[in-house]
């Protein structure tokens, strides 16, 4: 086996691993066309115990009450004393165990509840050109490169930031055109940052080599983004009897998608459709880059003060008016810690970006429609429409609400949330509210 490994190993290259604002570069190996990385530096980075017996090639990884035991060149590992099969076995190389790179985040990150990022270190590709041009009523930001480069768009009320994974080495910066105002361009070692003002723009679309900015006039609801809160290493609230909020959120959201697609002439995009972690900002970005008409974030509630709190409530983004609303926002915003961001007071998010202010009235109306139907259809208290500084709603360029379906911290409601029947009722109530809002919006938009 070791002879075969030697034959298939190629020259080393590197991955960058990040966790808790710390990072380390590790040499990787490609074996049988699979990338492998050594576990010792990863264990040191994420702060777990690493004990390797070089004689038997047995490795023990542990932290608190969690543990993984594995053997070099054996595809079955033990996770908390339960066997789990890997598609590619760990390998014993150079006095360390090398792990399939695609399994690092789901296995190590998942078992030890660590948010780990992995990125292959490659040569920074050049960006040949960056230009703005007017196209009918739209303005197009175009890129030219030999090899496709990834980019990220951050859309604010009066400005846009675009970061590209490549180097723009030309001295001349792009010139404004159309709806684009002043432009600032910065080139760093591994990426290029472009910031510019926008005028009368409320939507954009991403394509392979361009971003189209325009003023969207919506006559009917055509695209809804549904966001099941939490996921992956972020469980959300956890009930006394073991219910993870992330699981309830996902099933309710999937049921809601089915209802919308079956009954409305409307397309649906899910921010996640399985148990994965997604940064809060990326959830809104998905809605923005697809020019969605509505953004619905699905959550379940929890209270640290009282297990007796119960009911359904709907939020839109604005300054919190009550202590309870601030507490709910603080709990949901706590997920920022998985992004390496320290959550602060909710009003900070309102002041930081007033993008939602343009949709305040519509978001309030959407929230009222959903809350009204929840009050009519559910056998739990209706806690009303509220407002607070939810980071996940910040920056959404469309009406956006966050629903708190029931209290995971209440044993009675936790038991209900575990049943498909109650989850279906929750999804149906949210759907009925969305449908009422859509009909009302279309009537108002076409008068």
Coordinates of C-alpha atoms in Angstrom, one line a residue:
X1 CA 0.0 0.0 0.0
X2 CA 2.8 2.5 0.9
X3 CA 4.5 1.7 -2.5
X4 CA 1.3 2.6 -4.3
X5 CA 0.9 5.8 -2.3
X6 CA 4.4 6.8 -3.2
X7 CA 3.6 6.2 -6.9
X8 CA 0.5 8.3 -6.9
X9 CA 1.7 11.2 -4.7
X10 CA 2.5 14.3 -6.7
X11 CA 4.6 17.3 -5.7
X12 CA 3.3 19.2 -2.6
X13 CA 1.1 22.2 -2.9
X14 CA -0.8 24.1 -0.2
X15 CA -4.1 24.8 1.4
X16 CA -4.9 27.7 3.7
X17 CA -7.0 26.6 6.8
X18 CA -8.7 29.2 8.9
X19 CA -10.6 28.9 12.2
X20 CA -11.3 31.5 15.0
X21 CA -9.5 34.2 13.0
X22 CA -6.3 32.1 13.0
X23 CA -4.9 30.5 9.9
X24 CA -2.2 28.1 8.8
X25 CA -0.8 26.9 5.4
X26 CA -0.4 23.1 5.1
X27 CA 1.3 21.1 2.4
X28 CA -1.2 18.9 0.6
X29 CA -0.8 15.7 -1.4
X30 CA -2.8 14.3 -4.3
X31 CA -3.4 10.6 -4.1
X32 CA -5.5 8.7 -6.6
X33 CA -6.7 12.1 -7.8
X34 CA -7.9 13.1 -4.3
X35 CA -6.5 16.0 -2.3
X36 CA -5.2 15.1 1.2
X37 CA -4.0 17.4 4.1
X38 CA -2.2 16.5 7.3
X39 CA -4.3 16.4 10.5
X40 CA -1.7 17.6 13.1
X41 CA -1.6 21.2 12.0
X42 CA -5.4 21.2 11.7
X43 CA -5.9 19.8 15.2
X44 CA -3.5 22.5 16.5
X45 CA -5.4 25.2 14.7
X46 CA -8.9 24.2 15.9
X47 CA -7.7 23.3 19.4
X48 CA -8.4 19.6 19.7
X49 CA -6.2 16.9 21.3
X50 CA -4.1 14.9 18.8
X51 CA -2.5 11.6 19.9
X52 CA -0.9 9.4 17.2
X53 CA 0.7 6.0 17.7
X54 CA 3.2 5.7 14.8
X55 CA 3.6 2.0 15.4
X56 CA -0.1 1.1 14.9
X57 CA -0.9 4.2 12.8
X58 CA -3.9 4.8 15.2
X59 CA -4.9 8.4 15.7
X60 CA -7.1 9.8 18.6
X61 CA -8.7 13.2 18.2
X62 CA -10.7 14.5 21.1
X63 CA -12.2 17.6 22.7
X64 CA -14.6 17.7 25.7
X65 CA -16.9 14.7 25.2
X66 CA -16.3 14.3 21.5
X67 CA -13.8 12.0 19.9
X68 CA -12.7 10.5 16.6
X69 CA -10.5 7.4 16.3
X70 CA -9.0 6.4 12.9
X71 CA -6.4 4.2 11.4
X72 CA -4.1 5.0 8.5
X73 CA -5.3 3.5 5.2
X74 CA -8.7 2.3 6.7
X75 CA -11.8 3.9 5.3
X76 CA -14.0 3.3 8.5
X77 CA -13.5 5.8 11.3
X78 CA -15.1 5.9 14.8
X79 CA -17.0 9.0 15.7
X80 CA -18.0 9.1 19.3
X81 CA -17.8 5.2 19.3
X82 CA -20.1 5.0 16.2
X83 CA -18.5 3.7 12.9
X84 CA -18.7 6.0 9.9
X85 CA -17.5 5.1 6.4
X86 CA -15.5 7.6 4.3
X87 CA -15.5 7.6 0.5
X88 CA -11.6 7.8 0.6
X89 CA -9.6 6.4 3.5
X90 CA -7.2 8.5 5.7
X91 CA -3.6 7.9 4.8
X92 CA -0.5 7.5 7.0
X93 CA 2.3 9.6 5.4
X94 CA 5.4 11.3 6.8
X95 CA 4.5 10.4 10.5
X96 CA 1.1 12.0 10.2
X97 CA -2.4 11.0 9.2
X98 CA -3.5 12.7 6.0
X99 CA -7.3 13.3 5.6
X100 CA -9.4 13.8 2.4
X101 CA -9.7 17.5 2.1
X102 CA -13.4 17.4 1.2
X103 CA -14.1 15.6 4.6
X104 CA -12.3 18.1 6.8
X105 CA -15.2 20.5 7.2
X106 CA -18.1 18.0 7.5
X107 CA -16.2 15.6 9.8
X108 CA -13.8 17.6 11.9
X109 CA -15.8 20.8 11.8
X110 CA -19.1 19.0 12.4
X111 CA -18.0 16.6 15.1
X112 CA -16.1 19.2 17.1
X113 CA -18.5 22.1 16.2
X114 CA -15.7 24.2 14.8
X115 CA -16.1 26.6 11.9
X116 CA -13.2 25.7 9.6
X117 CA -12.5 27.3 6.2
X118 CA -10.3 25.6 3.6
X119 CA -8.9 27.3 0.5
X120 CA -6.4 26.0 -2.0
X121 CA -3.6 28.4 -2.5
X122 CA -3.1 29.1 -6.2
X123 CA -1.3 31.6 -8.3
X124 CA -3.2 34.9 -8.3
X125 CA -4.7 35.2 -11.8
X126 CA -4.5 38.6 -13.6
X127 CA -7.5 40.7 -14.5
X128 CA -7.1 42.1 -18.0
X129 CA -9.8 44.8 -17.9
X130 CA -12.6 46.3 -15.8
X131 CA -15.1 48.5 -17.6
X132 CA -18.5 50.2 -17.1
X133 CA -20.9 50.8 -19.9
X134 CA -24.5 51.8 -20.4
X135 CA -26.8 49.3 -22.0
X136 CA -30.3 50.7 -22.5
X137 CA -31.6 51.7 -19.0
X138 CA -29.0 49.5 -17.2
X139 CA -25.3 49.9 -16.4
X140 CA -23.0 46.9 -16.9
X141 CA -19.8 46.2 -15.0
X142 CA -17.7 43.9 -17.3
X143 CA -14.5 41.9 -16.6
X144 CA -12.0 40.4 -19.0
X145 CA -9.6 37.6 -17.9
X146 CA -7.9 34.5 -19.4
X147 CA -9.0 32.3 -16.6
X148 CA -12.4 32.7 -14.9
X149 CA -12.2 34.6 -11.6
X150 CA -14.6 34.5 -8.7
X151 CA -16.1 37.7 -7.4
X152 CA -18.4 38.9 -4.6
X153 CA -20.9 41.8 -4.8
X154 CA -21.9 43.7 -1.7
X155 CA -24.9 45.9 -2.5
X156 CA -25.7 49.0 -0.2
X157 CA -28.2 51.8 -0.5
X158 CA -26.1 54.2 -2.5
X159 CA -22.9 52.2 -3.2
X160 CA -21.6 48.9 -4.2
X161 CA -18.4 47.0 -3.3
X162 CA -17.1 44.3 -5.7
X163 CA -14.2 42.1 -4.6
X164 CA -12.5 39.9 -7.3
X165 CA -10.1 37.0 -6.7
X166 CA -7.5 38.3 -9.0
X167 CA -5.0 41.2 -9.6
X168 CA -5.7 44.2 -11.7
X169 CA -2.3 45.6 -12.5
X170 CA -3.2 48.4 -14.9
X171 CA -2.7 51.9 -13.6
X172 CA -5.8 53.4 -15.2
X173 CA -9.0 52.8 -13.3
X174 CA -12.4 52.3 -15.0
X175 CA -14.5 55.4 -15.9
X176 CA -18.0 56.0 -14.6
X177 CA -20.9 55.4 -17.0
X178 CA -24.7 55.3 -16.8
X179 CA -25.9 55.0 -13.2
X180 CA -22.4 54.7 -11.8
X181 CA -20.8 57.7 -9.9
X182 CA -17.3 58.0 -8.3
X183 CA -15.1 54.9 -8.4
X184 CA -12.4 53.7 -6.0
X185 CA -10.1 50.8 -7.1
X186 CA -7.6 49.1 -4.8
X187 CA -5.3 46.2 -5.7
X188 CA -4.0 43.8 -3.0
X189 CA -1.8 40.7 -3.1
X190 CA -4.5 38.2 -3.7
X191 CA -7.6 40.3 -4.7
X192 CA -8.9 43.5 -6.2
X193 CA -11.5 45.7 -4.5
X194 CA -13.8 48.0 -6.4
X195 CA -16.1 50.5 -4.7
X196 CA -18.4 52.9 -6.5
X197 CA -21.5 55.1 -6.0
X198 CA -24.8 54.1 -7.7
X199 CA -27.8 56.3 -8.7
X200 CA -31.4 55.2 -8.9
X201 CA -30.4 51.5 -8.7
X202 CA -32.3 48.9 -6.6
X203 CA -31.4 45.6 -8.2
X204 CA -28.6 43.8 -10.0
X205 CA -27.9 40.5 -11.7
X206 CA -24.6 38.5 -11.8
X207 CA -23.4 36.8 -14.8
X208 CA -20.1 35.0 -15.6
X209 CA -18.2 38.1 -16.7
X210 CA -20.5 41.0 -15.8
X211 CA -22.8 42.5 -13.3
X212 CA -25.9 44.4 -14.5
X213 CA -27.2 47.2 -12.4
X214 CA -30.7 48.6 -13.0
X215 CA -33.8 50.1 -11.5
X216 CA -36.3 47.3 -11.1
X217 CA -40.1 47.9 -11.4
X218 CA -42.0 45.0 -10.1
X219 CA -45.6 44.5 -11.2
X220 CA -46.0 41.0 -9.6
X221 CA -44.1 38.7 -7.3
X222 CA -42.0 36.4 -9.5
X223 CA -39.2 35.2 -7.3
X224 CA -39.1 34.5 -3.5
X225 CA -36.0 33.6 -1.6
X226 CA -36.7 31.4 1.5
X227 CA -33.9 31.3 4.1
X228 CA -34.0 28.4 6.7
X229 CA -32.2 29.9 9.6
X230 CA -28.9 28.5 11.1
X231 CA -27.5 25.1 9.8
X232 CA -24.4 23.0 9.9
X233 CA -22.1 23.9 12.8
X234 CA -24.7 26.5 13.9
X235 CA -27.6 24.6 15.5
X236 CA -29.6 27.7 16.6
X237 CA -31.7 27.2 19.7
X238 CA -31.7 23.7 21.2
X239 CA -34.8 22.4 23.0
X240 CA -34.6 20.6 26.4
X241 CA -35.7 17.4 24.6
X242 CA -33.1 17.6 21.9
X243 CA -34.8 19.5 19.0
X244 CA -32.3 21.6 17.0
X245 CA -33.8 24.8 15.7
X246 CA -31.9 24.4 12.4
X247 CA -33.7 21.1 11.6
X248 CA -37.2 22.5 12.3
X249 CA -36.4 25.6 10.2
X250 CA -35.3 23.6 7.2
X251 CA -38.3 21.3 7.1
X252 CA -40.8 24.2 7.5
X253 CA -39.0 26.1 4.8
X254 CA -39.0 23.1 2.4
X255 CA -42.7 22.6 3.0
X256 CA -43.2 26.3 2.3
X257 CA -41.3 26.0 -1.0
X258 CA -43.6 23.2 -2.1
X259 CA -46.7 25.2 -1.3
X260 CA -45.5 28.3 -3.2
X261 CA -44.4 26.3 -6.2
X262 CA -47.6 24.3 -6.3
X263 CA -50.0 27.1 -5.9
X264 CA -48.4 30.4 -7.1
X265 CA -46.9 31.2 -10.4
X266 CA -43.7 32.1 -8.6
X267 CA -40.1 30.8 -8.6
X268 CA -38.4 29.9 -5.3
X269 CA -34.7 29.9 -4.4
X270 CA -33.6 28.3 -1.1
X271 CA -30.5 29.8 0.6
X272 CA -29.9 26.2 1.8
X273 CA -31.8 23.0 1.2
X274 CA -29.7 20.8 3.4
X275 CA -27.9 20.9 6.7
X276 CA -25.0 23.2 5.8
X277 CA -23.7 26.4 7.4
X278 CA -24.2 29.6 5.5
X279 CA -22.9 33.1 6.6
X280 CA -25.7 35.5 7.5
X281 CA -24.5 38.1 4.9
X282 CA -24.5 35.4 2.1
X283 CA -28.2 34.7 2.7
X284 CA -29.2 38.2 1.8
X285 CA -26.6 38.3 -1.0
X286 CA -28.4 35.3 -2.6
X287 CA -31.6 37.3 -2.7
X288 CA -29.9 40.4 -4.0
X289 CA -27.8 38.8 -6.8
X290 CA -30.9 37.0 -8.1
X291 CA -33.0 40.2 -7.9
X292 CA -35.6 38.5 -5.7
X293 CA -39.0 40.1 -5.0
X294 CA -39.4 38.8 -1.4
X295 CA -37.0 37.4 1.3
X296 CA -38.5 35.2 4.0
X297 CA -36.2 34.0 6.8
X298 CA -37.6 31.1 8.8
X299 CA -36.7 30.6 12.4
X300 CA -38.0 29.2 15.7
X301 CA -37.9 31.2 18.9
X302 CA -36.3 30.7 22.3
X303 CA -36.2 32.4 25.7
X304 CA -33.5 32.3 28.3
X305 CA -35.8 33.9 30.8
X306 CA -38.8 31.6 30.9
X307 CA -39.7 28.2 29.5
X308 CA -43.3 29.3 29.5
X309 CA -43.0 31.8 26.7
X310 CA -44.8 30.6 23.6
X311 CA -46.3 31.7 20.3
X312 CA -45.7 32.9 16.7
X313 CA -44.3 36.3 15.8
X314 CA -43.1 38.1 12.7
X315 CA -40.4 40.7 12.4
X316 CA -39.2 43.3 9.9
X317 CA -35.9 45.2 10.1
X318 CA -36.0 48.4 12.1
X319 CA -35.0 49.7 15.6
X320 CA -36.2 47.3 18.3
X321 CA -38.9 48.9 20.5
X322 CA -39.1 46.3 23.3
X323 CA -36.6 44.4 25.5
X324 CA -38.0 41.1 24.2
X325 CA -37.5 42.2 20.5
X326 CA -33.9 43.2 21.3
X327 CA -33.3 39.8 23.0
X328 CA -34.6 37.9 20.0
X329 CA -32.5 39.9 17.6
X330 CA -29.4 39.4 19.9
X331 CA -30.0 35.6 19.9
X332 CA -30.3 35.4 16.1
X333 CA -27.4 37.8 15.5
X334 CA -25.2 35.6 17.7
X335 CA -24.7 33.4 14.6
X336 CA -22.3 36.1 13.5
X337 CA -19.7 34.4 15.8
X338 CA -19.5 31.6 13.2
X339 CA -18.4 34.3 10.6
X340 CA -15.7 35.6 13.0
X341 CA -17.8 38.8 13.7
X342 CA -18.5 40.0 17.2
X343 CA -22.2 40.8 17.4
X344 CA -23.0 44.3 18.8
X345 CA -26.2 46.3 19.6
X346 CA -28.9 45.9 17.0
X347 CA -29.2 49.6 16.1
X348 CA -25.6 49.3 14.7
X349 CA -27.0 47.3 11.8
X350 CA -29.7 49.9 11.1
X351 CA -27.2 52.7 11.0
X352 CA -24.6 50.7 9.1
X353 CA -26.9 50.2 6.1
X354 CA -30.3 51.8 5.5
X355 CA -31.0 49.7 2.4
X356 CA -34.2 48.2 4.0
X357 CA -35.6 51.7 4.7
X358 CA -36.8 51.8 1.1
X359 CA -38.9 48.7 1.7
X360 CA -40.0 49.5 5.3
X361 CA -43.7 49.9 4.5
X362 CA -43.8 46.8 2.3
X363 CA -41.9 44.7 4.8
X364 CA -44.3 45.7 7.5
X365 CA -47.3 44.9 5.3
X366 CA -45.9 41.5 4.4
X367 CA -45.2 40.8 8.1
X368 CA -48.8 41.7 9.0
X369 CA -50.2 39.4 6.3
X370 CA -48.2 36.4 7.6
X371 CA -49.0 37.2 11.3
X372 CA -52.7 37.5 10.6
X373 CA -52.9 34.1 9.0
X374 CA -50.8 32.6 11.8
X375 CA -53.2 34.0 14.3
X376 CA -56.2 32.4 12.4
X377 CA -54.7 29.0 11.7
X378 CA -52.4 28.0 14.6
X379 CA -53.4 26.8 18.0
X380 CA -50.5 28.8 19.7
X381 CA -50.6 32.5 20.8
X382 CA -50.2 35.2 18.2
X383 CA -47.5 37.5 19.5
X384 CA -47.9 40.1 16.7
X385 CA -45.7 42.0 14.3
X386 CA -42.5 43.4 15.8
X387 CA -39.3 45.1 14.6
X388 CA -35.7 44.6 15.5
X389 CA -32.2 44.7 14.1
X390 CA -31.7 41.3 12.5
X391 CA -28.4 41.2 10.7
X392 CA -29.8 38.6 8.2
X393 CA -32.3 41.1 6.9
X394 CA -29.7 43.9 6.6
X395 CA -29.0 44.9 3.0
X396 CA -31.9 43.2 1.4
X397 CA -33.2 45.2 -1.5
X398 CA -36.7 43.8 -1.4
X399 CA -39.4 43.4 1.2
X400 CA -37.9 41.1 3.9
X401 CA -39.3 39.5 7.1
X402 CA -38.1 37.0 9.7
X403 CA -40.7 34.6 11.2
X404 CA -40.3 33.0 14.6
X405 CA -42.5 30.0 14.3
X406 CA -42.8 28.8 17.9
X407 CA -40.6 28.5 21.0
X408 CA -38.1 25.6 21.1
X409 CA -37.4 26.5 24.7
X410 CA -41.0 25.7 25.6
X411 CA -41.4 21.9 26.1
X412 CA -45.0 22.0 24.8
X413 CA -44.1 23.9 21.7
X414 CA -40.9 21.9 21.2
X415 CA -43.1 18.7 21.1
X416 CA -45.3 20.3 18.5
X417 CA -42.4 21.4 16.4
X418 CA -41.2 17.8 16.3
X419 CA -44.4 16.8 14.4
X420 CA -44.9 17.0 10.7
X421 CA -48.5 18.1 11.2
X422 CA -47.5 21.2 13.1
X423 CA -44.7 22.1 10.8
X424 CA -47.1 21.8 7.9
X425 CA -49.5 24.1 9.6
X426 CA -46.7 26.6 10.2
X427 CA -45.7 26.5 6.5
X428 CA -49.3 26.8 5.4
X429 CA -49.8 29.9 7.6
X430 CA -46.7 31.6 6.2
X431 CA -47.8 30.6 2.7
X432 CA -51.3 32.1 3.2
X433 CA -49.7 35.4 4.3
X434 CA -47.4 35.5 1.3
X435 CA -50.3 34.8 -1.0
X436 CA -52.4 37.6 0.5
X437 CA -49.5 40.0 0.2
X438 CA -48.7 39.0 -3.4
X439 CA -52.4 39.5 -4.5
X440 CA -52.4 42.9 -2.7
X441 CA -49.1 44.0 -4.2
X442 CA -50.2 43.1 -7.7
X443 CA -53.4 45.0 -7.3
X444 CA -51.6 48.1 -6.1
X445 CA -48.8 47.8 -8.6
X446 CA -51.2 47.6 -11.6
X447 CA -53.6 50.4 -10.6

